Amino acid sequence: MAQQADITAMRRAVELAARGLGATSPNPVVGCVITDASGHQVGEGFHRRAGGPHAEIHALRAAGVLARGGTAYVTLEPCNHTGRTGPCAQALIEAGISRVVYAVGDPNPQATGGADTLRAAGIEVSQGLLADEAEAGNIAWLTSVRRGRPFVRWKYAATLDGRIAAADGSSRWISSAESRADVHRLRAEADAVVVGSGTARADDPHLAVRDVEGAVQPLRVVVDTEATAVKPGARVLDEAAPTLIAIAEDAETTLTDVVRLPRAERGLAVPALLDALHARGVRSILLEGGPTLAGAFLAAGAVDQVVGYLAPVLLGAGPNALADAGISTLTEALRLDITETARIGSDLRITATLKGA
């Protein structure tokens, strides 16, 4: 059984890893804590940006000579390959670390093997401490590696009776100011924010991150099959963040930042969109709207997490949060596991994953 000191150190590493959310893609978020031979913390660090030093390197630099004979706690198995930076397993060996505790094994076939390298050098290695917590914090990157496509988080805001707008189309604002601020945090954690043509026409959304210090702006993506929703002068085309318009292969447009994709029965082929974004380095997506696009993603089995903001409001009429997702009977319903509930302003935020995902 793990000692309390080990748990405390790993929990700190998980907290550190979260500081890199939104800034490390296409790399994972990783945190590291180093204790000396007597168990006192002497160094810590996290992966800050792709191409920069990994968490272990930051922690080793902070620890200096005190790392010799000590323990390294890492949220992800130390890498074993040379990319834009050197292998962390070798750096830990050279620093004289005697023990390494990591939470989650690295599923990347190019980087795995760090644990074996450490053991071969005589270092004591153990895996699995706070694995669930570390996995949850790094779920976007882990999903992208395991499935070969970006992690997709579908976010929506609705009334308690499931409406995203009134019958006349008015929707500002159903959710509270606190919920809207929380959405900007979700945007800051994502590599791309995706909306459909209906949202583009109705709201002329900006989709950039506001009021999140140090945020890396995500790629703004509009799925505009017929290339008719995004007009010159649209807010999404300003210089605040990069933008990509996904259109059908045969659609005509004067816009330049476009990706042409095959058509599906309705709209564009979701797997082709995900492949195109993955090829551009996108590892996590915040799917913001609207109901038709959300239905297409769900029908394609391409939603990993749902974040719903439910406002204490009743409308009784108006569009629903979700359109046709290919479900015709209750036995086909997509069942969810609720992983978190939180009060955000006057609203309730519910986070859930699909059962069996």
Coordinates of C-alpha atoms in Angstrom, one line a residue:
M1 CA 0.0 0.0 0.0
A2 CA 1.3 3.5 -0.9
Q3 CA 2.6 5.6 1.9
Q4 CA 0.8 8.9 2.6
A5 CA 4.0 10.8 1.6
D6 CA 3.9 9.1 -1.8
I7 CA 0.2 10.0 -2.2
T8 CA 0.8 13.6 -1.2
A9 CA 3.7 14.0 -3.6
M10 CA 1.8 12.4 -6.6
R11 CA -1.3 14.6 -5.9
R12 CA 1.0 17.6 -6.1
A13 CA 2.3 16.3 -9.4
V14 CA -1.3 16.0 -10.7
E15 CA -2.0 19.6 -9.6
L16 CA 1.1 20.8 -11.4
A17 CA 0.2 18.9 -14.6
A18 CA -3.1 20.8 -14.8
R19 CA -1.2 24.1 -15.2
G20 CA -0.2 23.0 -18.7
L21 CA -3.7 22.5 -20.0
G22 CA -4.2 24.2 -23.3
A23 CA -0.5 25.0 -23.9
T24 CA 1.3 21.7 -24.5
S25 CA -0.5 20.2 -27.5
P26 CA 0.3 18.0 -29.3
N27 CA 2.2 16.8 -26.2
P28 CA 0.6 15.6 -22.9
V29 CA 0.3 17.6 -19.7
V30 CA 2.7 16.2 -17.1
G31 CA 3.7 17.1 -13.6
C32 CA 6.7 16.0 -11.6
V33 CA 7.8 16.2 -7.9
I34 CA 11.2 15.2 -6.6
T35 CA 12.0 14.4 -3.1
D36 CA 15.5 13.9 -1.7
A37 CA 16.8 10.7 0.0
S38 CA 15.2 11.7 3.3
G39 CA 11.8 12.3 1.7
H40 CA 11.7 16.1 1.6
Q41 CA 10.5 17.8 -1.5
V42 CA 13.4 19.5 -3.3
G43 CA 12.0 20.1 -6.8
E44 CA 8.9 20.3 -8.9
G45 CA 7.9 21.2 -12.4
F46 CA 5.4 20.7 -15.2
H47 CA 5.4 20.6 -19.0
R48 CA 4.7 24.2 -20.0
R49 CA 4.7 24.1 -23.8
A50 CA 5.4 21.8 -26.7
G51 CA 9.0 21.8 -27.6
G52 CA 10.1 23.0 -24.2
P53 CA 11.6 21.0 -21.3
H54 CA 9.4 18.2 -20.0
A55 CA 8.2 18.2 -16.4
E56 CA 11.0 15.9 -15.2
I57 CA 13.6 18.3 -16.5
H58 CA 12.1 21.3 -14.8
A59 CA 11.9 19.4 -11.5
L60 CA 15.5 18.1 -11.8
R61 CA 16.8 21.6 -12.4
A62 CA 15.0 22.8 -9.3
A63 CA 16.4 19.9 -7.2
G64 CA 19.9 20.1 -8.4
V65 CA 22.3 17.7 -6.6
L66 CA 19.6 17.0 -4.0
A67 CA 17.9 14.7 -6.5
R68 CA 20.7 12.1 -6.1
G69 CA 19.3 9.2 -4.2
G70 CA 15.8 10.7 -4.2
T71 CA 12.4 9.8 -5.7
A72 CA 10.7 11.2 -8.7
Y73 CA 6.9 11.3 -8.8
V74 CA 5.6 11.7 -12.4
T75 CA 2.0 11.7 -13.7
L76 CA 3.0 9.9 -16.9
E77 CA 5.7 7.3 -17.6
P78 CA 8.9 9.1 -18.3
C79 CA 9.6 9.2 -22.1
N80 CA 12.2 7.1 -23.7
H81 CA 12.8 8.8 -27.0
T82 CA 14.5 11.9 -28.4
G83 CA 12.2 14.3 -30.1
R84 CA 12.5 18.1 -29.7
T85 CA 13.8 17.3 -26.3
G86 CA 15.9 14.4 -24.9
P87 CA 14.6 11.3 -23.1
C88 CA 13.5 12.0 -19.6
A89 CA 14.3 8.4 -18.5
Q90 CA 17.9 9.0 -19.2
A91 CA 17.9 12.4 -17.5
L92 CA 16.5 10.8 -14.3
I93 CA 19.3 8.1 -14.5
E94 CA 22.0 10.7 -14.9
A95 CA 20.6 12.7 -12.0
G96 CA 21.1 9.8 -9.7
I97 CA 17.4 9.2 -8.9
S98 CA 17.0 5.9 -7.0
R99 CA 13.2 5.5 -7.3
V100 CA 10.5 6.5 -9.8
V101 CA 6.8 6.4 -9.2
Y102 CA 4.6 7.2 -12.1
A103 CA 0.8 7.2 -12.4
V104 CA -0.1 6.3 -16.0
G105 CA 1.8 4.3 -18.6
D106 CA 2.6 6.1 -21.8
P107 CA 0.5 4.7 -24.7
N108 CA 2.5 6.5 -27.3
P109 CA 4.5 3.7 -29.1
Q110 CA 7.3 6.2 -29.9
A111 CA 7.8 7.3 -26.3
T112 CA 7.0 4.2 -24.2
G113 CA 9.7 2.0 -22.6
G114 CA 10.9 4.6 -20.1
A115 CA 10.1 2.3 -17.2
D116 CA 12.1 -0.6 -18.6
T117 CA 15.1 1.7 -19.2
L118 CA 14.9 2.9 -15.6
R119 CA 14.7 -0.6 -14.2
A120 CA 17.6 -1.7 -16.4
A121 CA 19.7 1.1 -14.8
G122 CA 18.9 -0.3 -11.3
I123 CA 16.2 2.2 -10.4
E124 CA 13.2 1.1 -8.4
V125 CA 10.0 1.7 -10.5
S126 CA 6.4 1.5 -9.6
Q127 CA 3.2 2.4 -11.6
G128 CA -0.4 3.2 -10.8
L129 CA -0.4 5.6 -7.9
L130 CA -3.4 8.0 -8.3
A131 CA -3.8 6.7 -11.8
D132 CA -7.4 7.7 -12.0
E133 CA -6.7 11.3 -11.1
A134 CA -3.7 11.5 -13.5
E135 CA -5.7 9.9 -16.3
A136 CA -8.6 12.4 -15.8
G137 CA -6.3 15.4 -15.9
N138 CA -4.7 14.1 -19.1
I139 CA -7.7 12.5 -20.7
A140 CA -7.6 14.6 -23.9
W141 CA -4.1 13.6 -24.9
L142 CA -4.6 10.0 -23.8
T143 CA -7.8 9.7 -25.8
S144 CA -6.1 11.2 -28.9
V145 CA -3.2 8.7 -28.7
R146 CA -5.4 5.7 -28.0
R147 CA -8.1 6.4 -30.7
G148 CA -6.0 8.2 -33.3
R149 CA -8.4 11.2 -33.3
P150 CA -8.9 14.3 -31.2
F151 CA -10.7 14.1 -27.8
V152 CA -14.2 15.7 -28.2
R153 CA -15.9 17.5 -25.4
W154 CA -19.4 18.6 -26.2
K155 CA -20.5 21.7 -24.3
Y156 CA -24.0 23.2 -24.3
A157 CA -26.0 25.6 -22.2
A158 CA -29.8 25.0 -21.8
T159 CA -32.8 25.7 -19.8
L160 CA -34.0 23.2 -17.3
D161 CA -36.4 21.9 -19.9
G162 CA -33.6 21.4 -22.4
R163 CA -34.1 24.5 -24.6
I164 CA -31.1 26.4 -26.0
A165 CA -33.2 29.3 -27.3
A166 CA -36.7 30.7 -27.1
A167 CA -39.3 30.1 -29.9
D168 CA -38.3 33.4 -31.5
G169 CA -34.6 32.4 -31.6
S170 CA -33.4 34.6 -28.7
S171 CA -30.8 32.9 -26.5
R172 CA -28.8 35.6 -24.8
W173 CA -28.4 34.9 -22.1
I174 CA -29.8 31.6 -20.9
S175 CA -26.8 30.8 -18.8
S176 CA -25.2 32.9 -16.1
A177 CA -22.2 35.2 -16.5
E178 CA -20.2 32.8 -14.3
S179 CA -21.1 29.9 -16.7
R180 CA -20.0 31.9 -19.7
A181 CA -16.7 32.7 -18.0
D182 CA -16.3 29.0 -17.3
V183 CA -16.8 28.2 -21.0
H184 CA -13.8 30.4 -21.7
R185 CA -11.7 28.2 -19.4
L186 CA -12.9 25.2 -21.4
R187 CA -11.9 27.0 -24.7
A188 CA -8.5 27.8 -23.2
E189 CA -7.9 24.1 -22.5
A190 CA -8.9 23.0 -26.1
D191 CA -6.8 22.9 -29.3
A192 CA -9.9 23.7 -31.4
V193 CA -13.4 25.1 -30.9
V194 CA -16.0 23.8 -33.4
V195 CA -19.4 25.1 -34.3
G196 CA -21.8 24.5 -37.2
S197 CA -23.3 26.7 -39.9
G198 CA -26.5 27.2 -37.9
T199 CA -24.6 28.8 -35.0
A200 CA -22.5 30.8 -37.4
R201 CA -25.6 32.3 -39.0
A202 CA -27.6 32.9 -35.8
D203 CA -24.9 34.2 -33.5
D204 CA -21.9 35.3 -35.6
P205 CA -19.7 33.9 -32.8
H206 CA -16.2 35.1 -32.1
L207 CA -15.0 31.8 -30.4
A208 CA -11.8 33.2 -29.1
V209 CA -10.7 33.0 -25.5
R210 CA -11.3 36.0 -23.3
D211 CA -10.2 36.8 -19.7
V212 CA -8.0 33.7 -19.2
E213 CA -4.5 34.8 -18.4
G214 CA -1.8 33.2 -20.6
A215 CA -4.3 31.4 -22.8
V216 CA -3.1 30.0 -26.1
Q217 CA -5.9 30.8 -28.5
P218 CA -7.5 27.6 -30.0
L219 CA -8.1 27.0 -33.7
R220 CA -11.6 28.3 -34.5
V221 CA -13.5 25.8 -36.8
V222 CA -16.8 26.4 -38.5
V223 CA -18.4 23.4 -40.3
D224 CA -20.0 25.2 -43.2
T225 CA -20.9 22.4 -45.7
E226 CA -22.2 24.7 -48.5
A227 CA -19.8 27.5 -47.7
T228 CA -22.7 30.0 -47.3
A229 CA -22.7 30.7 -43.5
V230 CA -19.4 32.5 -43.0
K231 CA -19.3 35.8 -44.9
P232 CA -16.4 38.2 -45.3
G233 CA -16.3 40.4 -42.2
A234 CA -17.6 37.6 -39.9
R235 CA -16.2 37.9 -36.4
V236 CA -14.6 34.5 -36.6
L237 CA -12.4 35.7 -39.4
D238 CA -10.6 38.4 -37.4
E239 CA -7.0 38.2 -36.1
A240 CA -7.8 37.2 -32.6
A241 CA -7.2 33.5 -33.3
P242 CA -6.6 31.2 -36.3
T243 CA -9.6 30.0 -38.1
L244 CA -10.5 27.1 -40.4
I245 CA -13.7 26.7 -42.4
A246 CA -14.7 23.1 -43.2
I247 CA -16.6 22.9 -46.5
A248 CA -17.8 20.2 -48.9
E249 CA -15.4 19.1 -51.6
D250 CA -17.6 20.6 -54.3
A251 CA -18.6 23.8 -52.5
E252 CA -17.6 27.2 -54.0
T253 CA -16.0 29.8 -51.9
T254 CA -13.7 32.8 -52.0
L255 CA -12.4 32.1 -48.5
T256 CA -8.8 30.9 -48.3
D257 CA -8.5 29.2 -44.9
V258 CA -10.7 26.2 -45.8
V259 CA -10.5 22.4 -45.7
R260 CA -12.5 20.5 -48.2
L261 CA -14.1 17.3 -46.9
P262 CA -16.4 14.6 -48.3
R263 CA -20.1 14.9 -47.7
A264 CA -22.1 12.6 -45.4
E265 CA -25.8 11.8 -45.5
R266 CA -26.2 15.1 -43.6
G267 CA -23.5 17.7 -43.8
L268 CA -19.8 16.7 -43.8
A269 CA -18.3 13.3 -42.8
V270 CA -17.4 13.7 -39.1
P271 CA -14.5 11.1 -39.2
A272 CA -13.0 13.0 -42.1
L273 CA -13.2 16.3 -40.1
L274 CA -11.5 14.7 -37.1
D275 CA -8.8 13.2 -39.3
A276 CA -8.1 16.6 -40.9
L277 CA -7.9 18.3 -37.5
H278 CA -5.7 15.5 -36.0
A279 CA -3.3 15.9 -38.9
R280 CA -3.0 19.6 -38.0
G281 CA -2.0 18.8 -34.5
V282 CA -5.4 19.2 -32.9
R283 CA -5.6 16.7 -29.9
S284 CA -8.7 18.2 -28.2
I285 CA -11.9 19.8 -29.4
L286 CA -14.5 21.8 -27.7
L287 CA -17.7 21.2 -29.6
E288 CA -19.9 24.3 -29.0
G289 CA -22.8 24.0 -31.3
G290 CA -25.3 23.7 -32.4
P291 CA -27.8 20.8 -32.0
T292 CA -27.5 19.5 -35.5
L293 CA -23.7 19.3 -35.4
A294 CA -23.8 17.7 -31.9
G295 CA -26.2 15.1 -33.2
A296 CA -23.9 14.3 -36.1
F297 CA -20.9 13.9 -33.8
L298 CA -22.9 11.6 -31.4
A299 CA -24.2 9.6 -34.3
A300 CA -20.6 9.1 -35.4
G301 CA -19.6 7.9 -32.0
A302 CA -17.2 10.9 -31.7
V303 CA -18.2 12.5 -28.4
D304 CA -16.0 11.6 -25.4
Q305 CA -17.4 14.0 -22.7
V306 CA -20.5 16.1 -22.3
V307 CA -20.5 19.3 -20.3
G308 CA -24.0 20.7 -19.8
Y309 CA -24.8 24.1 -18.1
L310 CA -28.4 23.9 -16.9
A311 CA -30.0 27.2 -16.1
P312 CA -33.0 27.5 -13.7
V313 CA -35.2 28.7 -16.5
L314 CA -38.2 27.2 -18.3
L315 CA -39.3 28.1 -21.8
G316 CA -41.6 25.3 -23.0
A317 CA -40.8 25.9 -26.6
G318 CA -37.8 26.5 -28.8
P319 CA -34.9 24.4 -30.2
N320 CA -33.6 21.5 -28.1
A321 CA -30.0 21.1 -27.1
L322 CA -29.6 18.0 -29.3
A323 CA -31.0 17.2 -32.7
D324 CA -31.2 13.9 -34.4
A325 CA -28.4 11.6 -33.3
G326 CA -29.6 8.5 -35.1
I327 CA -31.5 7.2 -32.1
S328 CA -35.0 5.8 -32.8
T329 CA -35.9 3.9 -29.7
L330 CA -35.1 4.0 -26.0
T331 CA -33.0 0.9 -26.1
E332 CA -30.6 2.8 -28.4
A333 CA -30.3 5.7 -26.0
L334 CA -26.8 6.9 -25.1
R335 CA -26.4 6.4 -21.4
L336 CA -24.0 8.6 -19.4
D337 CA -21.9 8.3 -16.3
I338 CA -21.9 11.6 -14.4
T339 CA -18.4 12.4 -13.2
E340 CA -19.0 15.8 -11.7
T341 CA -21.7 18.2 -10.7
A342 CA -20.9 21.8 -9.7
R343 CA -22.8 25.0 -9.0
I344 CA -21.6 27.7 -11.4
G345 CA -23.3 31.0 -10.6
S346 CA -27.0 30.3 -10.7
D347 CA -26.5 27.3 -13.0
L348 CA -25.7 23.6 -12.5
R349 CA -22.8 22.2 -14.5
I350 CA -23.0 18.5 -15.2
T351 CA -20.0 16.7 -16.6
A352 CA -20.5 13.2 -17.9
T353 CA -18.9 10.5 -20.1
L354 CA -20.6 7.9 -22.3
K355 CA -21.0 4.6 -20.6
G356 CA -18.4 2.2 -21.8
A357 CA -16.3 4.9 -23.4

